[in-house]
Amino acid sequence: MNPHSHARPGIRRLTPYQPGKPVEELERELGIEGSIKLASNENPLGASPRVADAITRALTEVERYPDGGGVVLRRAIGERLGVKDDTITLGNGSNDVLDLIARVFAGPGDEIVFSQHSFAVYPIATQAVGADAVVTPAVEFGHDLVAMAKAVTARTRIVFVANPNNPTGTWNTRDEIRALLESVSEEVIVVIDEAYAEYVEDERYPDTLAWLGEFPNLVVTRTFSKIYGLASLRIGYSISSPEIADLINRVRHPFNVNSLAQQAALAALEDEEFVAASRRANSDGMTQLESGFRDLGLQWIPSVGNFLTVDVGRDAGPVYDALLHKGVIVRPVANYGLPNHLRISIGLAEENDRCLTALREVLV
Ligand SMILES: *Cc1c(COP(=O)(O)O)cnc(C)c1O
């Protein structure tokens, strides 16, 4: 029996998401140590100190199943965001929720629209349910929401918009997102993936949650992986109408979010000072990297996330390798259609400095 020939066509065509290798593994392979990882948009400050305490307390009950409804956490998130808790669906990372949304609303013969250079999970979620991806061309590396609205057909079930987008760091304004929602039929689910929302300081960034009552097809996703620094625990969520939340809940694994993650998220949510400090550090690091790139004569894509995607002016593969040998781990983005770019997560000041020095040495 050849399992490959039995797999569903979408799965057969699927290129798996390529996570970065663990640091220890890379160091062993290359025979180096003390390397820095600026490859996965993690928070260089770690997580709030309250998180460790919350997890330690939760450790006394590891034998118990988690709260499958995430009651306390959903209430806390709801209060923080000013939405009712029946609009919130918890996921094992927001990737989980994106996947569930695809499973609920799309299948073979349906179309899912997203942009060129957009987050890798959208094509995976699309192919996994056997739907067809409709990919609109990017403009200046960012989403062209007018083109995305035009790409919607009678077969379209979902539009995925990453705002800001990963790996480009580009974003869309309130007016652009609203225009998309106004021009797309209510029959089409519009997912606005706001994994980096807490980093964005521009006044033109939309408050999409305020529009939930107006657009019953709107789903917003957020995560604890980025500014809250809980990437390893896997916890994210969506905010939608209670009707959509109910549908997602039907396919959600009842215990998809473990207790340690729930307790950690509760603690992280309370520490607003940590979030503010993370935002400041990110903004400083962004300035530092940008000025370093400028000195090196490099172009980068303006970003509002916690990473910068820089054009190294040549095939980025060998540059990535050379940086790796200097113990600086960044992210090649050729698989996103950006063969000359590298995505660099903003680190601590000394990490950014080391990355810039390594880049300088490698690019001579
Ligand atoms: C990191 C990221 C996510 C969040 O993933 P989690 O599963 O919550 O860790 C979602 N969308 C985008 C665009 C991202 O970059």
JSON list of C-alpha atoms in Angstrom, two decimals, residues 232-356:
[
{"chain": "A", "resi": 232, "resn": "SER", "atom": "CA", "xyz": [5.84, 27.60, 23.69]},
{"chain": "A", "resi": 233, "resn": "LEU", "atom": "CA", "xyz": [2.59, 27.20, 25.59]},
{"chain": "A", "resi": 234, "resn": "ARG", "atom": "CA", "xyz": [0.42, 27.45, 22.45]},
{"chain": "A", "resi": 235, "resn": "ILE", "atom": "CA", "xyz": [-2.47, 29.74, 23.18]},
{"chain": "A", "resi": 236, "resn": "GLY", "atom": "CA", "xyz": [-4.41, 32.13, 20.97]},
{"chain": "A", "resi": 237, "resn": "TYR", "atom": "CA", "xyz": [-8.05, 32.96, 20.33]},
{"chain": "A", "resi": 238, "resn": "SER", "atom": "CA", "xyz": [-10.62, 34.37, 17.98]},
{"chain": "A", "resi": 239, "resn": "ILE", "atom": "CA", "xyz": [-13.29, 36.97, 18.53]},
{"chain": "A", "resi": 240, "resn": "SER", "atom": "CA", "xyz": [-16.40, 36.65, 16.38]},
{"chain": "A", "resi": 241, "resn": "SER", "atom": "CA", "xyz": [-20.18, 36.60, 16.57]},
{"chain": "A", "resi": 242, "resn": "PRO", "atom": "CA", "xyz": [-21.45, 34.08, 19.16]},
{"chain": "A", "resi": 243, "resn": "GLU", "atom": "CA", "xyz": [-22.91, 32.09, 16.24]},
{"chain": "A", "resi": 244, "resn": "ILE", "atom": "CA", "xyz": [-19.52, 31.68, 14.55]},
{"chain": "A", "resi": 245, "resn": "ALA", "atom": "CA", "xyz": [-17.91, 30.94, 17.94]},
{"chain": "A", "resi": 246, "resn": "ASP", "atom": "CA", "xyz": [-20.49, 28.19, 18.45]},
{"chain": "A", "resi": 247, "resn": "LEU", "atom": "CA", "xyz": [-19.64, 26.64, 15.08]},
{"chain": "A", "resi": 248, "resn": "ILE", "atom": "CA", "xyz": [-15.89, 26.72, 15.71]},
{"chain": "A", "resi": 249, "resn": "ASN", "atom": "CA", "xyz": [-16.54, 25.15, 19.09]},
{"chain": "A", "resi": 250, "resn": "ARG", "atom": "CA", "xyz": [-18.18, 22.14, 17.46]},
{"chain": "A", "resi": 251, "resn": "VAL", "atom": "CA", "xyz": [-14.92, 21.08, 15.79]},
{"chain": "A", "resi": 252, "resn": "ARG", "atom": "CA", "xyz": [-12.54, 22.33, 18.48]},
{"chain": "A", "resi": 253, "resn": "HIS", "atom": "CA", "xyz": [-10.94, 19.60, 20.57]},
{"chain": "A", "resi": 254, "resn": "PRO", "atom": "CA", "xyz": [-12.49, 20.13, 23.99]},
{"chain": "A", "resi": 255, "resn": "PHE", "atom": "CA", "xyz": [-9.13, 20.29, 25.77]},
{"chain": "A", "resi": 256, "resn": "ASN", "atom": "CA", "xyz": [-7.16, 22.08, 23.07]},
{"chain": "A", "resi": 257, "resn": "VAL", "atom": "CA", "xyz": [-5.69, 24.60, 25.53]},
{"chain": "A", "resi": 258, "resn": "ASN", "atom": "CA", "xyz": [-3.87, 23.12, 28.51]},
{"chain": "A", "resi": 259, "resn": "SER", "atom": "CA", "xyz": [-4.15, 24.42, 32.07]},
{"chain": "A", "resi": 260, "resn": "LEU", "atom": "CA", "xyz": [-0.62, 25.83, 32.26]},
{"chain": "A", "resi": 261, "resn": "ALA", "atom": "CA", "xyz": [-1.29, 27.86, 29.13]},
{"chain": "A", "resi": 262, "resn": "GLN", "atom": "CA", "xyz": [-4.61, 29.13, 30.48]},
{"chain": "A", "resi": 263, "resn": "GLN", "atom": "CA", "xyz": [-3.09, 30.16, 33.83]},
{"chain": "A", "resi": 264, "resn": "ALA", "atom": "CA", "xyz": [-0.09, 31.72, 32.11]},
{"chain": "A", "resi": 265, "resn": "ALA", "atom": "CA", "xyz": [-2.30, 33.69, 29.76]},
{"chain": "A", "resi": 266, "resn": "LEU", "atom": "CA", "xyz": [-4.38, 35.00, 32.67]},
{"chain": "A", "resi": 267, "resn": "ALA", "atom": "CA", "xyz": [-1.23, 36.19, 34.44]},
{"chain": "A", "resi": 268, "resn": "ALA", "atom": "CA", "xyz": [0.22, 37.65, 31.24]},
{"chain": "A", "resi": 269, "resn": "LEU", "atom": "CA", "xyz": [-2.96, 39.56, 30.51]},
{"chain": "A", "resi": 270, "resn": "GLU", "atom": "CA", "xyz": [-2.78, 41.28, 33.90]},
{"chain": "A", "resi": 271, "resn": "ASP", "atom": "CA", "xyz": [0.77, 42.53, 33.46]},
{"chain": "A", "resi": 272, "resn": "GLU", "atom": "CA", "xyz": [0.19, 45.61, 31.35]},
{"chain": "A", "resi": 273, "resn": "GLU", "atom": "CA", "xyz": [3.55, 47.02, 32.38]},
{"chain": "A", "resi": 274, "resn": "PHE", "atom": "CA", "xyz": [5.34, 44.10, 30.79]},
{"chain": "A", "resi": 275, "resn": "VAL", "atom": "CA", "xyz": [3.40, 44.58, 27.57]},
{"chain": "A", "resi": 276, "resn": "ALA", "atom": "CA", "xyz": [4.26, 48.29, 27.52]},
{"chain": "A", "resi": 277, "resn": "ALA", "atom": "CA", "xyz": [7.94, 47.54, 28.21]},
{"chain": "A", "resi": 278, "resn": "SER", "atom": "CA", "xyz": [7.94, 44.98, 25.38]},
{"chain": "A", "resi": 279, "resn": "ARG", "atom": "CA", "xyz": [6.43, 47.51, 22.99]},
{"chain": "A", "resi": 280, "resn": "ARG", "atom": "CA", "xyz": [9.08, 50.10, 23.95]},
{"chain": "A", "resi": 281, "resn": "ALA", "atom": "CA", "xyz": [11.94, 47.64, 23.60]},
{"chain": "A", "resi": 282, "resn": "ASN", "atom": "CA", "xyz": [10.62, 46.60, 20.22]},
{"chain": "A", "resi": 283, "resn": "SER", "atom": "CA", "xyz": [10.35, 50.14, 19.00]},
{"chain": "A", "resi": 284, "resn": "ASP", "atom": "CA", "xyz": [13.93, 50.90, 20.15]},
{"chain": "A", "resi": 285, "resn": "GLY", "atom": "CA", "xyz": [15.20, 47.68, 18.54]},
{"chain": "A", "resi": 286, "resn": "MET", "atom": "CA", "xyz": [13.42, 48.53, 15.32]},
{"chain": "A", "resi": 287, "resn": "THR", "atom": "CA", "xyz": [15.15, 51.92, 15.20]},
{"chain": "A", "resi": 288, "resn": "GLN", "atom": "CA", "xyz": [18.48, 50.27, 15.93]},
{"chain": "A", "resi": 289, "resn": "LEU", "atom": "CA", "xyz": [18.12, 47.66, 13.17]},
{"chain": "A", "resi": 290, "resn": "GLU", "atom": "CA", "xyz": [16.83, 50.21, 10.65]},
{"chain": "A", "resi": 291, "resn": "SER", "atom": "CA", "xyz": [19.74, 52.52, 11.25]},
{"chain": "A", "resi": 292, "resn": "GLY", "atom": "CA", "xyz": [22.12, 49.56, 10.96]},
{"chain": "A", "resi": 293, "resn": "PHE", "atom": "CA", "xyz": [20.54, 48.51, 7.66]},
{"chain": "A", "resi": 294, "resn": "ARG", "atom": "CA", "xyz": [20.82, 52.10, 6.42]},
{"chain": "A", "resi": 295, "resn": "ASP", "atom": "CA", "xyz": [24.54, 52.11, 7.24]},
{"chain": "A", "resi": 296, "resn": "LEU", "atom": "CA", "xyz": [24.91, 48.86, 5.31]},
{"chain": "A", "resi": 297, "resn": "GLY", "atom": "CA", "xyz": [23.06, 50.33, 2.35]},
{"chain": "A", "resi": 298, "resn": "LEU", "atom": "CA", "xyz": [20.28, 47.73, 2.64]},
{"chain": "A", "resi": 299, "resn": "GLN", "atom": "CA", "xyz": [16.61, 48.20, 1.85]},
{"chain": "A", "resi": 300, "resn": "TRP", "atom": "CA", "xyz": [13.99, 46.77, 4.18]},
{"chain": "A", "resi": 301, "resn": "ILE", "atom": "CA", "xyz": [10.22, 46.47, 4.18]},
{"chain": "A", "resi": 302, "resn": "PRO", "atom": "CA", "xyz": [8.77, 48.99, 6.66]},
{"chain": "A", "resi": 303, "resn": "SER", "atom": "CA", "xyz": [7.29, 46.92, 9.50]},
{"chain": "A", "resi": 304, "resn": "VAL", "atom": "CA", "xyz": [4.95, 47.47, 12.42]},
{"chain": "A", "resi": 305, "resn": "GLY", "atom": "CA", "xyz": [5.58, 43.99, 13.87]},
{"chain": "A", "resi": 306, "resn": "ASN", "atom": "CA", "xyz": [8.43, 42.68, 16.02]},
{"chain": "A", "resi": 307, "resn": "PHE", "atom": "CA", "xyz": [10.58, 41.81, 13.02]},
{"chain": "A", "resi": 308, "resn": "LEU", "atom": "CA", "xyz": [12.08, 43.38, 9.91]},
{"chain": "A", "resi": 309, "resn": "THR", "atom": "CA", "xyz": [12.41, 41.78, 6.51]},
{"chain": "A", "resi": 310, "resn": "VAL", "atom": "CA", "xyz": [15.51, 43.04, 4.79]},
{"chain": "A", "resi": 311, "resn": "ASP", "atom": "CA", "xyz": [16.64, 42.78, 1.19]},
{"chain": "A", "resi": 312, "resn": "VAL", "atom": "CA", "xyz": [20.24, 41.53, 1.21]},
{"chain": "A", "resi": 313, "resn": "GLY", "atom": "CA", "xyz": [20.60, 42.33, -2.49]},
{"chain": "A", "resi": 314, "resn": "ARG", "atom": "CA", "xyz": [21.48, 38.78, -3.53]},
{"chain": "A", "resi": 315, "resn": "ASP", "atom": "CA", "xyz": [20.31, 35.22, -3.00]},
{"chain": "A", "resi": 316, "resn": "ALA", "atom": "CA", "xyz": [19.62, 35.24, 0.74]},
{"chain": "A", "resi": 317, "resn": "GLY", "atom": "CA", "xyz": [20.29, 31.51, 1.19]},
{"chain": "A", "resi": 318, "resn": "PRO", "atom": "CA", "xyz": [24.09, 31.74, 1.41]},
{"chain": "A", "resi": 319, "resn": "VAL", "atom": "CA", "xyz": [23.79, 34.88, 3.58]},
{"chain": "A", "resi": 320, "resn": "TYR", "atom": "CA", "xyz": [21.53, 32.97, 5.95]},
{"chain": "A", "resi": 321, "resn": "ASP", "atom": "CA", "xyz": [24.07, 30.13, 6.09]},
{"chain": "A", "resi": 322, "resn": "ALA", "atom": "CA", "xyz": [26.99, 32.45, 6.71]},
{"chain": "A", "resi": 323, "resn": "LEU", "atom": "CA", "xyz": [25.09, 34.20, 9.52]},
{"chain": "A", "resi": 324, "resn": "LEU", "atom": "CA", "xyz": [24.29, 30.80, 10.98]},
{"chain": "A", "resi": 325, "resn": "HIS", "atom": "CA", "xyz": [28.00, 29.95, 11.15]},
{"chain": "A", "resi": 326, "resn": "LYS", "atom": "CA", "xyz": [28.48, 33.15, 13.11]},
{"chain": "A", "resi": 327, "resn": "GLY", "atom": "CA", "xyz": [25.80, 32.04, 15.55]},
{"chain": "A", "resi": 328, "resn": "VAL", "atom": "CA", "xyz": [23.10, 34.40, 14.30]},
{"chain": "A", "resi": 329, "resn": "ILE", "atom": "CA", "xyz": [19.91, 32.57, 13.43]},
{"chain": "A", "resi": 330, "resn": "VAL", "atom": "CA", "xyz": [17.46, 34.48, 11.24]},
{"chain": "A", "resi": 331, "resn": "ARG", "atom": "CA", "xyz": [14.73, 33.36, 8.86]},
{"chain": "A", "resi": 332, "resn": "PRO", "atom": "CA", "xyz": [15.05, 32.82, 5.12]},
{"chain": "A", "resi": 333, "resn": "VAL", "atom": "CA", "xyz": [11.77, 33.69, 3.38]},
{"chain": "A", "resi": 334, "resn": "ALA", "atom": "CA", "xyz": [12.29, 32.26, -0.11]},
{"chain": "A", "resi": 335, "resn": "ASN", "atom": "CA", "xyz": [9.31, 29.98, 0.58]},
{"chain": "A", "resi": 336, "resn": "TYR", "atom": "CA", "xyz": [7.21, 33.16, 0.83]},
{"chain": "A", "resi": 337, "resn": "GLY", "atom": "CA", "xyz": [8.38, 34.28, -2.60]},
{"chain": "A", "resi": 338, "resn": "LEU", "atom": "CA", "xyz": [11.09, 36.54, -1.18]},
{"chain": "A", "resi": 339, "resn": "PRO", "atom": "CA", "xyz": [14.39, 34.88, -2.20]},
{"chain": "A", "resi": 340, "resn": "ASN", "atom": "CA", "xyz": [16.57, 37.95, -1.57]},
{"chain": "A", "resi": 341, "resn": "HIS", "atom": "CA", "xyz": [15.12, 38.79, 1.82]},
{"chain": "A", "resi": 342, "resn": "LEU", "atom": "CA", "xyz": [15.78, 37.63, 5.37]},
{"chain": "A", "resi": 343, "resn": "ARG", "atom": "CA", "xyz": [13.32, 38.09, 8.19]},
{"chain": "A", "resi": 344, "resn": "ILE", "atom": "CA", "xyz": [15.02, 39.24, 11.35]},
{"chain": "A", "resi": 345, "resn": "SER", "atom": "CA", "xyz": [13.12, 39.24, 14.62]},
{"chain": "A", "resi": 346, "resn": "ILE", "atom": "CA", "xyz": [13.90, 42.24, 16.77]},
{"chain": "A", "resi": 347, "resn": "GLY", "atom": "CA", "xyz": [16.01, 41.13, 19.71]},
{"chain": "A", "resi": 348, "resn": "LEU", "atom": "CA", "xyz": [17.66, 42.73, 22.73]},
{"chain": "A", "resi": 349, "resn": "ALA", "atom": "CA", "xyz": [19.97, 45.65, 21.93]},
{"chain": "A", "resi": 350, "resn": "GLU", "atom": "CA", "xyz": [23.10, 43.47, 22.17]},
{"chain": "A", "resi": 351, "resn": "GLU", "atom": "CA", "xyz": [21.52, 40.81, 19.94]},
{"chain": "A", "resi": 352, "resn": "ASN", "atom": "CA", "xyz": [20.55, 43.35, 17.30]},
{"chain": "A", "resi": 353, "resn": "ASP", "atom": "CA", "xyz": [24.07, 44.69, 17.46]},
{"chain": "A", "resi": 354, "resn": "ARG", "atom": "CA", "xyz": [25.59, 41.26, 17.01]},
{"chain": "A", "resi": 355, "resn": "CYS", "atom": "CA", "xyz": [23.25, 40.56, 14.09]},
{"chain": "A", "resi": 356, "resn": "LEU", "atom": "CA", "xyz": [24.25, 43.82, 12.37]}
]
